[in-house]
Each structure stands twice: as C-alpha cells, then as structure tokens.
Tab-separated table of C-alpha atoms in Angstrom:
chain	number	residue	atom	x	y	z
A	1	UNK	CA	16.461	-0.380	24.107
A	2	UNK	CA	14.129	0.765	21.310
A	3	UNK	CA	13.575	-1.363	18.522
A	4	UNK	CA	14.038	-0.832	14.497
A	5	UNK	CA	10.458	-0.420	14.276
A	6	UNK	CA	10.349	1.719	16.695
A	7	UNK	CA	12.845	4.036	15.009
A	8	UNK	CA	11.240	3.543	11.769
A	9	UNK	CA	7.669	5.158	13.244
A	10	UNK	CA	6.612	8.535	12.354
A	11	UNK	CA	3.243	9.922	12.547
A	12	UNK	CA	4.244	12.407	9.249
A	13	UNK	CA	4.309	11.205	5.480
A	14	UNK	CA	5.083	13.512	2.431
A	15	UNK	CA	4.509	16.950	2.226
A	16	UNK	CA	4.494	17.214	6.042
A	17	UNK	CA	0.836	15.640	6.224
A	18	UNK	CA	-0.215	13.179	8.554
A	19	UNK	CA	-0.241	9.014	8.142
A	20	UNK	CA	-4.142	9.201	8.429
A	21	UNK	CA	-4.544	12.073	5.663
A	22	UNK	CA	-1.594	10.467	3.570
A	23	UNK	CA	-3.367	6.778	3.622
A	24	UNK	CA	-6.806	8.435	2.578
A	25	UNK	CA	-5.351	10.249	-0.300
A	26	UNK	CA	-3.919	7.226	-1.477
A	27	UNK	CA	-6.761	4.772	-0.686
A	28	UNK	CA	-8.797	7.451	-2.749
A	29	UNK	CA	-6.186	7.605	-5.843
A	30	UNK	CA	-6.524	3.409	-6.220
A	31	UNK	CA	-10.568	3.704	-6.218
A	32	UNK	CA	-9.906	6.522	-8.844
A	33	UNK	CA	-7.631	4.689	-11.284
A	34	UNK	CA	-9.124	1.327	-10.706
A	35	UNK	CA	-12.219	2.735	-10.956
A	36	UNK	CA	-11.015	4.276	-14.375
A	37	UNK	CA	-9.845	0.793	-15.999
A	38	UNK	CA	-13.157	-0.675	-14.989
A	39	UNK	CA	-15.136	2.208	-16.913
A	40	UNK	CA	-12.824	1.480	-20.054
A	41	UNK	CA	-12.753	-2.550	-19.652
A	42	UNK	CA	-17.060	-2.823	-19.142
A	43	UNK	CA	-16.897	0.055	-22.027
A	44	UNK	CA	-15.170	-2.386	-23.913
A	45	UNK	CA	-17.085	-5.423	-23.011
A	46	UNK	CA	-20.242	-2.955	-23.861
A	47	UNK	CA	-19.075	-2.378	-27.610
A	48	UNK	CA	-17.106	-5.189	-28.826
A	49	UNK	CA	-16.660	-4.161	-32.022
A	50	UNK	CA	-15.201	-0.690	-31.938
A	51	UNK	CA	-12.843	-1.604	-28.600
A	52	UNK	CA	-11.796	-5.194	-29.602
A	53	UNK	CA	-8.121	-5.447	-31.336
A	54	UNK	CA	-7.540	-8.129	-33.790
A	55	UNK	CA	-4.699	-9.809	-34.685
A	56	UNK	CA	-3.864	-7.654	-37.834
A	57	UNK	CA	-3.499	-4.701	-35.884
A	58	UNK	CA	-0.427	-6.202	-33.559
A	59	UNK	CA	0.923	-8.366	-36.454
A	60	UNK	CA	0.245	-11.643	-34.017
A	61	UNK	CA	-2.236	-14.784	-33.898
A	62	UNK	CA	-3.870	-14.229	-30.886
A	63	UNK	CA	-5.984	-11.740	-29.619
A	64	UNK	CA	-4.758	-8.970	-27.109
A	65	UNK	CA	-7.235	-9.768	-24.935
A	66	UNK	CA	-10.607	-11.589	-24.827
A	67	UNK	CA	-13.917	-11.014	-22.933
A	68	UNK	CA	-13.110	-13.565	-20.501
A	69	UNK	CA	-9.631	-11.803	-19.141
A	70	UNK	CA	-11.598	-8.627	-19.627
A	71	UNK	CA	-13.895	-9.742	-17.260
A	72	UNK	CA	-11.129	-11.236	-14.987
A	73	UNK	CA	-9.566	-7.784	-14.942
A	74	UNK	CA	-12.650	-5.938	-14.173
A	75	UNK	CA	-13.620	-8.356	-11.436
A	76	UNK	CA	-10.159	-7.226	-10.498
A	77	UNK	CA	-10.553	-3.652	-10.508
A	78	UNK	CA	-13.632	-4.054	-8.117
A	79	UNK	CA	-12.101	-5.759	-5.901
A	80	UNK	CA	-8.907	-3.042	-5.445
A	81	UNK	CA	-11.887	-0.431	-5.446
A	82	UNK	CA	-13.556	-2.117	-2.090
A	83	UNK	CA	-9.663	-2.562	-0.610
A	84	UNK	CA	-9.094	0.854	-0.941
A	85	UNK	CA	-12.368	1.607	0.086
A	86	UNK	CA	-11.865	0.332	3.385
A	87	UNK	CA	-8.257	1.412	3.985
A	88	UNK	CA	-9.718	5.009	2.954
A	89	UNK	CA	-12.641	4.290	5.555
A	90	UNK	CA	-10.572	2.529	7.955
A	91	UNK	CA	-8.188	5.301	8.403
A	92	UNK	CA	-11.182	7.732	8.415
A	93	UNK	CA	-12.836	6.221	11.151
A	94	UNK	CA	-9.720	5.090	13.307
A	95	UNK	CA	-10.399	1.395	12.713
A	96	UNK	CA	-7.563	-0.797	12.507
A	97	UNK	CA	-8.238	-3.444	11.143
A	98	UNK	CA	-9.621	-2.297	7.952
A	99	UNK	CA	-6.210	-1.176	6.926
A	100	UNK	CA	-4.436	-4.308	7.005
A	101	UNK	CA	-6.632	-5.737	3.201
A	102	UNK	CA	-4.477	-2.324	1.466
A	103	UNK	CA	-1.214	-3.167	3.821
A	104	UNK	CA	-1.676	-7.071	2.671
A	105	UNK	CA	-1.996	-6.009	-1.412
A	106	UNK	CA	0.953	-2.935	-1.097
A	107	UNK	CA	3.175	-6.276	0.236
A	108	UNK	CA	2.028	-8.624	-2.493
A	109	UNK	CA	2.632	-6.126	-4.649
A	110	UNK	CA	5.810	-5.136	-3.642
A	111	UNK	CA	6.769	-8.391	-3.389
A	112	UNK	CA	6.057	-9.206	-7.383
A	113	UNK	CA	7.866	-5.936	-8.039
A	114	UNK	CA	10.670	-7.555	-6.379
A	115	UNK	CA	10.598	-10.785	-8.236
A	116	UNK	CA	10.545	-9.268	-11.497
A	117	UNK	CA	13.816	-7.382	-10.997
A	118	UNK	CA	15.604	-10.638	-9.557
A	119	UNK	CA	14.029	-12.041	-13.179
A	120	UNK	CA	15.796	-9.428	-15.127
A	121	UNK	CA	19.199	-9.718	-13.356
A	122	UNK	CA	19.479	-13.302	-13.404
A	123	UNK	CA	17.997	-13.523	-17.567
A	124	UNK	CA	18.436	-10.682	-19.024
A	125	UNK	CA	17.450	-11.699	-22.478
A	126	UNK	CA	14.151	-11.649	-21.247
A	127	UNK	CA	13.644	-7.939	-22.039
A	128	UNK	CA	14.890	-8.618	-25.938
A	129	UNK	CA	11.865	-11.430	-25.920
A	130	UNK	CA	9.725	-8.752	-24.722
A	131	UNK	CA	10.497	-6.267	-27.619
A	132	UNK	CA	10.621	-8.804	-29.877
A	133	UNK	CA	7.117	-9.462	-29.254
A	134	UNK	CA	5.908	-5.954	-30.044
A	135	UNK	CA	4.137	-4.816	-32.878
A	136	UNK	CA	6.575	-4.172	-35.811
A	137	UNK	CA	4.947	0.099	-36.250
A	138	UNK	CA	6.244	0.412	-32.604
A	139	UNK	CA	7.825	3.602	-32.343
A	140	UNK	CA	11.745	3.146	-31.552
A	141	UNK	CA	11.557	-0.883	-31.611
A	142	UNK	CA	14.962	-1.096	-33.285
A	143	UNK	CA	16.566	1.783	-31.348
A	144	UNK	CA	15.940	0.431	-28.000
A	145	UNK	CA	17.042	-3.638	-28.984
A	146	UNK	CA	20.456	-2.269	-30.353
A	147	UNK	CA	21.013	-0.774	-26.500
A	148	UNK	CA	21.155	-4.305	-25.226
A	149	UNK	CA	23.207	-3.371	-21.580
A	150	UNK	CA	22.609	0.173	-21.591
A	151	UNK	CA	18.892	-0.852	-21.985
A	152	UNK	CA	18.983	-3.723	-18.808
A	153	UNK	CA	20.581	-0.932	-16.588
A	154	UNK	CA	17.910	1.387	-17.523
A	155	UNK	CA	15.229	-0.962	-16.909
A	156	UNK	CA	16.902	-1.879	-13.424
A	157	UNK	CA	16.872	1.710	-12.492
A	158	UNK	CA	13.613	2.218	-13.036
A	159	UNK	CA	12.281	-0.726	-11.292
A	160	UNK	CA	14.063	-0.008	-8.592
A	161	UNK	CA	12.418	3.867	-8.008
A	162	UNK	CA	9.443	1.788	-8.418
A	163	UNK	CA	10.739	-0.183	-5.723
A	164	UNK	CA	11.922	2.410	-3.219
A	165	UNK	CA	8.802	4.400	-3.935
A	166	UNK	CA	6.341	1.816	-3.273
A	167	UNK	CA	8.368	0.618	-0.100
A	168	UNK	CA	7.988	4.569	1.068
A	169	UNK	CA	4.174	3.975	0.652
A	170	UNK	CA	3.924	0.884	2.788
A	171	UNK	CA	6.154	2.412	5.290
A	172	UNK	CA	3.032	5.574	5.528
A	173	UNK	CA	0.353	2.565	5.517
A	174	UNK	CA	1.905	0.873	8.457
A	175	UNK	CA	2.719	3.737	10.843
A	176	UNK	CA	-0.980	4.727	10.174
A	177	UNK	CA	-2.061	1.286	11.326
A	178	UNK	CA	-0.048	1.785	14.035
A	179	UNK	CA	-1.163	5.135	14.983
A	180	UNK	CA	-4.929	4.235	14.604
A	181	UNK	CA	-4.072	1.065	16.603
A	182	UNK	CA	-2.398	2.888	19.395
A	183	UNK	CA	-5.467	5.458	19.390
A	184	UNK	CA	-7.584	1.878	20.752
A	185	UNK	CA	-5.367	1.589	23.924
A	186	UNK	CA	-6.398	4.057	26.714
A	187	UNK	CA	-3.429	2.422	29.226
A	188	UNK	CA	-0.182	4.417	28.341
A	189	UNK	CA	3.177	2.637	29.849
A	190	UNK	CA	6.053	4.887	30.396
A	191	UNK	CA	9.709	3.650	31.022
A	192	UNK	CA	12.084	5.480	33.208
A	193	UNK	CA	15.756	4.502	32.131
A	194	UNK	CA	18.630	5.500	34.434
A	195	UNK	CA	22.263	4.177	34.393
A	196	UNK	CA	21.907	0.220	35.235
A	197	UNK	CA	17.628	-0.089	35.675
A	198	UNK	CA	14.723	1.165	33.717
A	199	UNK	CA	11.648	1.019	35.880
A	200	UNK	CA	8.453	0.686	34.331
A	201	UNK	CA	5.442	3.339	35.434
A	202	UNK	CA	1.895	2.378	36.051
A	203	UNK	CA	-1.033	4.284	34.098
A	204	UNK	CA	-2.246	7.300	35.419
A	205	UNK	CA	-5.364	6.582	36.560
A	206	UNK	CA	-4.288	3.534	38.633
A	207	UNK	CA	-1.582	5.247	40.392
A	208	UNK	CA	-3.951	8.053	41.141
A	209	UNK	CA	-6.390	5.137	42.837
A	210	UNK	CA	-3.587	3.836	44.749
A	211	UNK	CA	-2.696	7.528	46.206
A	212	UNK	CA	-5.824	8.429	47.070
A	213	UNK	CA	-7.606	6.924	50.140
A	214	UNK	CA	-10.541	5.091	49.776
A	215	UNK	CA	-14.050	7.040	49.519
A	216	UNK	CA	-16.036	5.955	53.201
A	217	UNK	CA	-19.781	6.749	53.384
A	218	UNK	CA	-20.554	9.457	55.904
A	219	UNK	CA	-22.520	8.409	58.932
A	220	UNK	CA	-26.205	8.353	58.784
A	221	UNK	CA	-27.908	11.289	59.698
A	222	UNK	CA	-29.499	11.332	63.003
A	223	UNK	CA	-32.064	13.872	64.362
A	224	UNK	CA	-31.875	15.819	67.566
C-alpha cells in the first residue's frame, strides 16, 4: 500500500523545474523582498522627519507607526533574510535540515492565513471596521462599504488563492526536504508485491556479499 504522502511526492515544481531549483528561487525572492522592507524601514529610522507620518495625514490620533515597531519589523525582516538564507543554502548544498526553519515559517504562515479567513466568515463586519478605519482621501472608500456581501465574497476569494497558492509552495518545500533527505540514505529498499505477499529486497551491496564467496588468502609462497 502506498501512502498519501507518498502519492503527494514529486521531484518537479512549476514550470517543469526541479524541488531543489524551485526552493532556491524562492528562498532567494524572501531575502529580496525582506531585504527590500529592511532598506526602506532603517531608511526610515535614518531620516525621521521626511519618512515619519503624522496623525494629520491619516485623519487619526495615533501614529502609523513608531521607531520602536519599526525596529520590531526590521529585526523581523533579518530574521526571514537568514531563514531563507539557509533554506536557499540548505537546498544548495543537499542539507536537510536547514530547510525545515523556511518549512516551519511557510506553516505558521499558512496557518495565520487560515485563521484570518475563519475570522471573516464567522464576523463579517470586521471588514466594514477595517474601512472604516481608513483615511477619509482613500480612493473608492465609499464604493467598496456600499458592496457589503459582494465585498465579503470577494475578500474570501482572494484569501483563499492566497491560500491554495501558498499551500502549492509548501507542498515544493517539503518534497525538496524529502528529496535532499533521501539523497543522505545510501541503503535503497525495494518491495516486490505479487497477489497475496510483498517480499521485501535487501540492498545491493549486501546481497552481492552474500553471493559471493568469501575472499581466502593464497598460500604462502615457497621456494624450490
């Protein structure tokens, strides 16, 4: 019997390229972009005064965001730079367990994906409190509050192509930690399945020491 996992595994990814190459190019996109937010967010931090929002700008009492959560959020960034880092090395250099950091983050993330459409199903309002916290010059504010149902379905939709996308993308992660992990074992078992028994096959090299007779040392030489 073979497994769902089993079934699942596949050593290809999009555009026909391999789990290695496809985990690479995406542990090098994350150090790009997060790289990119932690240029703007030290820029930022840098110049205060030309980056900094106020409250009169967004119409509210507080601040978009501080130096401290600019600081949290770069700290951030760093760290998804180094976890993409080593999936990008890990899958380079065939090593395991320096995938599983990016496998462990694509699950959280998926997971708080998850939770945020089971928010929107169960309270709905919650999107209208969301618009009605935006700026009053936002383009289309009005527009897209008067859609009310039309605008939860929309929202659902999208989160879930989010969803499926990002599940695709853990799905490429973990057959390439399972490809790089099965590159490790030098021992390959192979089943033979007939009607009513399946009949498990030793490795190759010890059924080739079992066939073979054992090596004797040749007598000594003696002169004539």
């Amino acid at each position: 019997m073979i497994s769902p996992w089993d079934r699942l595994y596949t050593t290809s990814c999009c555009l026909c390229c391999h789990v290695r190459t496809g985990t690479i190019i995406l542990g090098i996109w994350y150090m790009l972009i997060n790289a990119v937010v932690m240029l703007i967010l030290l820029t930022a931090l840098s110049d205060p005064e030309h980056y900094h929002l106020t409250s009169a700008e967004i119409a509210n009492d507080l601040d978009v965001m501080d130096d401290s959560h600019m600081c949290i959020a770069a700290a951030i960034s760093l760290l998804m730079i180094m976890i993409a880092g080593m999936a990008t090395y890990g899958a380079y250099k065939q090593l395991a367990a320096w995938i599983i950091p990016f496998f462990c983050y694509q699950v959280f993330d998926f997971a708080l994906n998850t939770l945020v459409a089971i928010s929107i199903i169960v309270y709905p309002n919650t999107i209208q409190d969301y618009l009605q916290q935006l700026p009053g010059n936002f383009p289309y504010k009005e527009e897209i509050m008067d859609m009310n149902v039309c605008l939860v379905f929309i929202v659902l939709l999208f989160i879930g192509c989010i969803l499926a996308f990002k599940a695709y993308l853990i799905a490429c992660v973990w057959n390439c930690y399972r490809y790089v992990s099965g590159q490790g074992t030098t021992d390959v078992l192979v089943y033979v399945t007939t009607n009513d028994t399946t009949v498990l096959l030793p490795p190759y090299d010890d059924s080739m020491m079992t066939a073979l007779p054992p090596k004797h040392n040749p007598p000594p030489y003696v002169s004539a």
